[in-house]
Short mmCIF file of C-alpha atoms and ligand atoms in Angstrom, two decimals:
data_model
loop_
_atom_site.label_atom_id
_atom_site.label_comp_id
_atom_site.label_asym_id
_atom_site.label_seq_id
_atom_site.Cartn_x
_atom_site.Cartn_y
_atom_site.Cartn_z
CA MET E 29 46.51 -111.61 25.34
CA VAL E 30 46.29 -110.74 22.49
CA ARG E 31 46.56 -106.83 23.14
CA ARG E 32 50.02 -107.91 24.70
CA VAL E 33 51.35 -109.15 22.11
CA ILE E 34 49.61 -106.67 19.93
CA ARG E 35 51.25 -103.63 22.07
CA SER E 36 54.78 -105.42 22.30
CA TYR E 37 55.09 -104.61 18.25
CA ARG E 38 55.69 -101.01 17.47
CA THR E 39 53.30 -101.22 14.67
CA ILE E 40 50.49 -100.71 16.83
CA ALA E 41 49.16 -98.08 14.40
CA LEU E 42 49.41 -100.48 11.79
CA TRP E 43 47.41 -103.33 13.48
CA ILE E 44 45.11 -100.86 14.60
CA VAL E 45 43.85 -100.07 10.66
CA ALA E 46 44.30 -103.51 9.94
CA THR E 47 42.04 -104.10 12.40
CA SER E 48 39.64 -101.77 11.97
CA LEU E 49 39.96 -102.83 8.49
CA LEU E 50 39.14 -106.13 9.36
CA PHE E 51 36.02 -105.06 11.10
CA SER E 52 34.57 -102.96 9.21
CA VAL E 53 34.85 -105.90 6.94
CA ALA E 54 33.54 -108.25 8.71
CA CYS E 55 30.21 -105.69 9.94
CA ALA E 56 30.14 -105.15 6.69
CA GLY E 57 29.37 -108.45 6.18
CA GLY E 58 28.01 -109.79 9.56
CA THR E 59 25.66 -106.51 9.68
CA THR E 60 23.22 -107.31 6.99
CA PRO E 61 24.08 -110.65 6.80
CA THR E 62 24.45 -111.78 10.33
CA PRO E 63 20.77 -112.30 10.71
CA THR E 64 20.44 -114.23 7.14
CA ALA E 65 23.61 -115.32 6.76
CA ALA E 66 23.71 -116.69 10.80
CA SER E 67 20.74 -118.31 9.93
CA SER E 68 21.35 -119.33 6.01
CA PRO E 69 24.62 -121.03 7.19
CA THR E 70 23.70 -122.99 10.27
CA PRO E 71 20.63 -124.56 8.75
CA ALA E 72 22.54 -124.61 5.16
CA ALA E 73 25.83 -126.43 7.40
CA ALA E 74 23.25 -128.80 8.79
CA VAL E 75 21.31 -129.89 5.98
CA GLN E 76 23.67 -129.11 2.80
CA PRO E 77 26.78 -131.01 4.32
CA SER E 78 25.15 -134.43 4.78
CA PRO E 79 23.80 -134.35 0.75
CA THR E 80 26.95 -132.81 -0.35
CA THR E 81 28.93 -135.11 1.45
CA VAL E 82 27.49 -137.82 0.35
CA PRO E 83 27.58 -136.74 -3.43
CA SER E 84 31.60 -135.50 -2.50
CA PRO E 85 32.65 -139.39 -1.45
CA THR E 86 32.08 -140.18 -5.31
CA PRO E 87 33.56 -143.96 -4.26
CA THR E 88 30.53 -144.07 -1.87
CA THR E 89 28.16 -142.63 -4.54
CA PRO E 90 28.64 -145.45 -7.06
CA PRO E 91 28.62 -148.41 -4.72
CA THR E 92 24.93 -147.25 -3.77
CA PRO E 93 23.70 -146.19 -7.28
CA THR E 94 24.85 -150.10 -7.97
CA PRO E 95 22.52 -151.73 -5.04
CA VAL E 96 20.08 -149.08 -6.48
CA PRO E 97 19.16 -150.02 -9.90
CA THR E 98 18.87 -153.76 -8.29
CA PRO E 99 16.15 -152.53 -5.92
CA THR E 100 14.59 -150.57 -9.03
CA PRO E 101 14.43 -153.32 -11.48
CA SER E 102 13.58 -155.04 -8.66
CA ALA E 103 10.14 -153.21 -8.19
CA MET E 104 9.21 -156.11 -9.63
CA HIS E 105 11.68 -157.91 -8.37
CA GLY E 106 12.59 -157.03 -4.76
CA THR E 107 10.43 -159.26 -2.83
CA PRO E 108 10.73 -162.41 -5.27
CA THR E 109 14.70 -161.40 -4.48
CA MET E 110 14.11 -161.75 -1.02
CA GLY E 111 12.17 -165.20 -1.58
CA HIS E 112 15.04 -166.19 -3.82
CA GLY E 113 17.46 -165.97 -1.46
CA MET E 114 15.54 -167.79 1.05
CA GLY E 115 14.66 -170.43 -1.03
CA MET E 116 18.68 -171.33 -2.06
CA GLY E 117 18.70 -173.09 0.87
CA MET E 118 15.42 -174.99 0.16
CA ALA E 119 16.13 -179.03 -0.29
CA THR E 120 12.79 -180.07 -0.39
CA PRO E 121 10.10 -178.94 -2.65
CA PRO E 122 7.25 -177.68 -0.34
CA VAL E 123 4.39 -178.90 -1.88
CA GLN E 124 3.92 -182.72 -3.54
CA ASN E 125 1.68 -182.70 -6.72
CA GLU E 126 1.70 -184.31 -9.91
CA PHE E 127 0.03 -183.19 -13.38
CA ARG E 128 0.38 -185.39 -16.27
CA GLU E 129 -0.78 -183.76 -19.89
CA GLY E 130 0.97 -185.08 -23.08
CA PRO E 131 4.37 -185.83 -22.55
CA PHE E 132 4.63 -183.76 -19.70
CA ILE E 133 4.86 -184.49 -15.77
CA LEU E 134 4.57 -181.14 -13.90
CA ARG E 135 5.45 -181.88 -10.16
CA ASN E 136 5.73 -179.69 -6.88
CA VAL E 137 3.90 -177.05 -8.44
CA TRP E 138 3.80 -174.24 -6.05
CA ALA E 139 3.18 -170.89 -5.60
CA ARG E 140 4.75 -167.80 -3.08
CA ALA E 141 2.37 -166.69 -0.54
CA ALA E 142 1.64 -163.23 -1.37
CA THR E 143 -1.04 -160.50 -0.72
CA GLN E 144 -2.53 -158.33 -2.85
CA ALA E 145 -0.75 -155.43 -1.86
CA ASP E 146 2.61 -157.38 -2.09
CA GLY E 147 2.06 -157.56 -5.47
CA LEU E 148 4.41 -160.41 -6.64
CA SER E 149 4.57 -163.70 -6.60
CA ALA E 150 6.38 -166.37 -8.28
CA VAL E 151 4.97 -169.91 -9.29
CA TYR E 152 7.71 -172.31 -9.41
CA MET E 153 7.65 -176.58 -10.39
CA VAL E 154 9.37 -179.28 -12.24
CA ILE E 155 8.76 -179.93 -15.52
CA GLU E 156 9.74 -183.88 -17.04
CA ASN E 157 9.21 -184.30 -20.60
CA THR E 158 9.00 -187.66 -21.24
CA GLY E 159 8.56 -187.21 -24.66
CA ASP E 160 11.24 -187.59 -27.55
CA GLN E 161 11.36 -184.44 -29.08
CA PRO E 162 12.06 -181.18 -27.17
CA ASP E 163 9.50 -178.36 -26.21
CA ARG E 164 9.83 -174.84 -25.06
CA LEU E 165 7.70 -173.10 -22.61
CA LEU E 166 6.80 -169.70 -24.50
CA HIS E 167 4.68 -168.19 -21.43
CA ALA E 168 2.12 -168.66 -19.11
CA HIS E 169 -1.17 -167.68 -17.52
CA CYS E 170 -2.57 -166.92 -14.29
CA ASP E 171 -6.01 -165.23 -13.42
CA ALA E 172 -4.45 -164.31 -10.11
CA ALA E 173 -1.90 -161.61 -11.67
CA GLN E 174 -2.04 -158.99 -14.22
CA THR E 175 1.16 -160.37 -15.97
CA VAL E 176 2.92 -163.25 -15.75
CA GLU E 177 6.21 -163.61 -17.38
CA LEU E 178 9.23 -166.12 -16.99
CA HIS E 179 11.89 -165.19 -15.30
CA GLU E 180 15.53 -166.21 -14.69
CA THR E 181 17.43 -165.76 -11.57
CA ARG E 182 21.22 -164.88 -11.58
CA MET E 183 24.17 -163.19 -9.94
CA GLU E 184 25.51 -160.00 -10.90
CA GLY E 185 28.17 -158.34 -9.28
CA GLY E 186 27.20 -160.22 -6.28
CA VAL E 187 23.61 -159.28 -6.50
CA MET E 188 20.54 -161.66 -7.62
CA LYS E 189 18.61 -159.87 -10.52
CA MET E 190 15.82 -161.23 -12.28
CA GLN E 191 15.07 -160.63 -15.77
CA PRO E 192 12.59 -162.01 -18.22
CA VAL E 193 13.22 -164.54 -20.74
CA ASP E 194 11.51 -165.34 -23.62
CA GLY E 195 11.31 -169.09 -23.07
CA ILE E 196 12.33 -172.24 -21.39
CA ASP E 197 13.90 -175.20 -23.22
CA VAL E 198 12.62 -178.50 -21.84
CA PRO E 199 14.70 -181.03 -23.37
CA ALA E 200 13.56 -184.67 -24.81
CA LYS E 201 13.55 -187.04 -22.15
CA GLY E 202 14.83 -184.07 -20.30
CA THR E 203 13.67 -182.54 -16.88
CA VAL E 204 13.80 -178.60 -16.22
CA GLU E 205 12.98 -177.23 -12.55
CA LEU E 206 11.71 -173.83 -11.79
CA LYS E 207 13.01 -172.87 -8.37
CA PRO E 208 13.78 -169.82 -6.40
CA GLY E 209 16.77 -168.31 -7.03
CA GLY E 210 16.62 -170.18 -10.64
CA LEU E 211 14.10 -170.09 -13.17
CA HIS E 212 10.23 -168.97 -12.36
CA VAL E 213 6.56 -167.82 -13.50
CA MET E 214 6.68 -164.24 -12.38
CA LEU E 215 3.71 -163.31 -11.17
CA ILE E 216 2.92 -159.42 -11.49
CA GLY E 217 0.07 -157.12 -10.08
CA LEU E 218 -1.55 -159.73 -8.08
CA THR E 219 -5.54 -159.86 -8.31
CA ARG E 220 -6.68 -161.20 -4.76
CA ASP E 221 -3.83 -162.34 -1.51
CA LEU E 222 -2.61 -165.87 -2.38
CA ASN E 223 -3.07 -167.06 1.34
CA PRO E 224 -1.16 -170.40 2.25
CA GLY E 225 -3.59 -173.19 1.62
CA ASP E 226 -4.78 -171.92 -1.66
CA THR E 227 -4.37 -172.99 -5.09
CA ILE E 228 -4.56 -171.30 -8.27
CA GLU E 229 -4.72 -172.03 -11.74
CA VAL E 230 -1.67 -171.89 -14.28
CA GLU E 231 -1.97 -172.24 -17.55
CA LEU E 232 1.42 -173.11 -19.67
CA HIS E 233 1.52 -172.73 -23.05
CA PHE E 234 4.33 -175.01 -24.38
CA GLU E 235 5.33 -174.38 -28.41
CA GLN E 236 4.98 -177.88 -29.47
CA ALA E 237 2.33 -179.63 -26.50
CA GLY E 238 0.52 -176.46 -26.58
CA HIS E 239 -1.34 -175.74 -23.53
CA VAL E 240 -0.99 -177.53 -19.98
CA HIS E 241 -2.99 -176.96 -17.21
CA VAL E 242 -1.62 -177.18 -13.28
CA GLU E 243 -2.81 -175.66 -9.97
CA ALA E 244 -0.12 -174.42 -7.82
CA THR E 245 -0.41 -174.72 -4.61
CA VAL E 246 0.56 -171.56 -2.41
CA VAL E 247 2.59 -172.10 0.25
CA LYS E 248 4.95 -169.56 2.60
CA PRO E 249 8.24 -170.93 2.35
CU1 CU I 9 11.13 -162.52 -11.13
#
């Protein structure tokens, strides 16, 4: 068909010339590159387009990075974050225990079950200050973790994130609840598995009251 069309034109000669030129070009570029080009383009087309396509959709990329930062900080929060989500709907504390020391009554002290491989867990409790003086939880210790931090959880851009806090205020005649989705004692770098039913020693250091010792019961919520 193409030939017919071409022939119908008077400029066959021109076409021949043009065609030959095209061929020469194609061959020139094809001959050498053909093997290489054929191979390269194909893989390239298969592999690169994907990555290329991904970065290209700039709008798509931003959304991705957004969640990424979350997981990143959650390298230390990822697991707990999941737990926070689960715990959000938890109405009843999973543990009924109570410890009294100084003006404090600490109840429902529990830790999230996790393996040493998981590396992360968290301790929750209700802290009641029966005294007339406000106090402040400055830090905590636990031999089940290499590092213990006080964390808060909050929503940022629809994503739940955790971050360290300098301390947790406990008002006079007041109560503070450390719970999934909120304030908690973060256990980072577990030194052993925390199996349901286990108890771990947790030492809380208050600004005024000093050290307060509690035992958290490990629970798998
Ligand atoms: Cu945390």
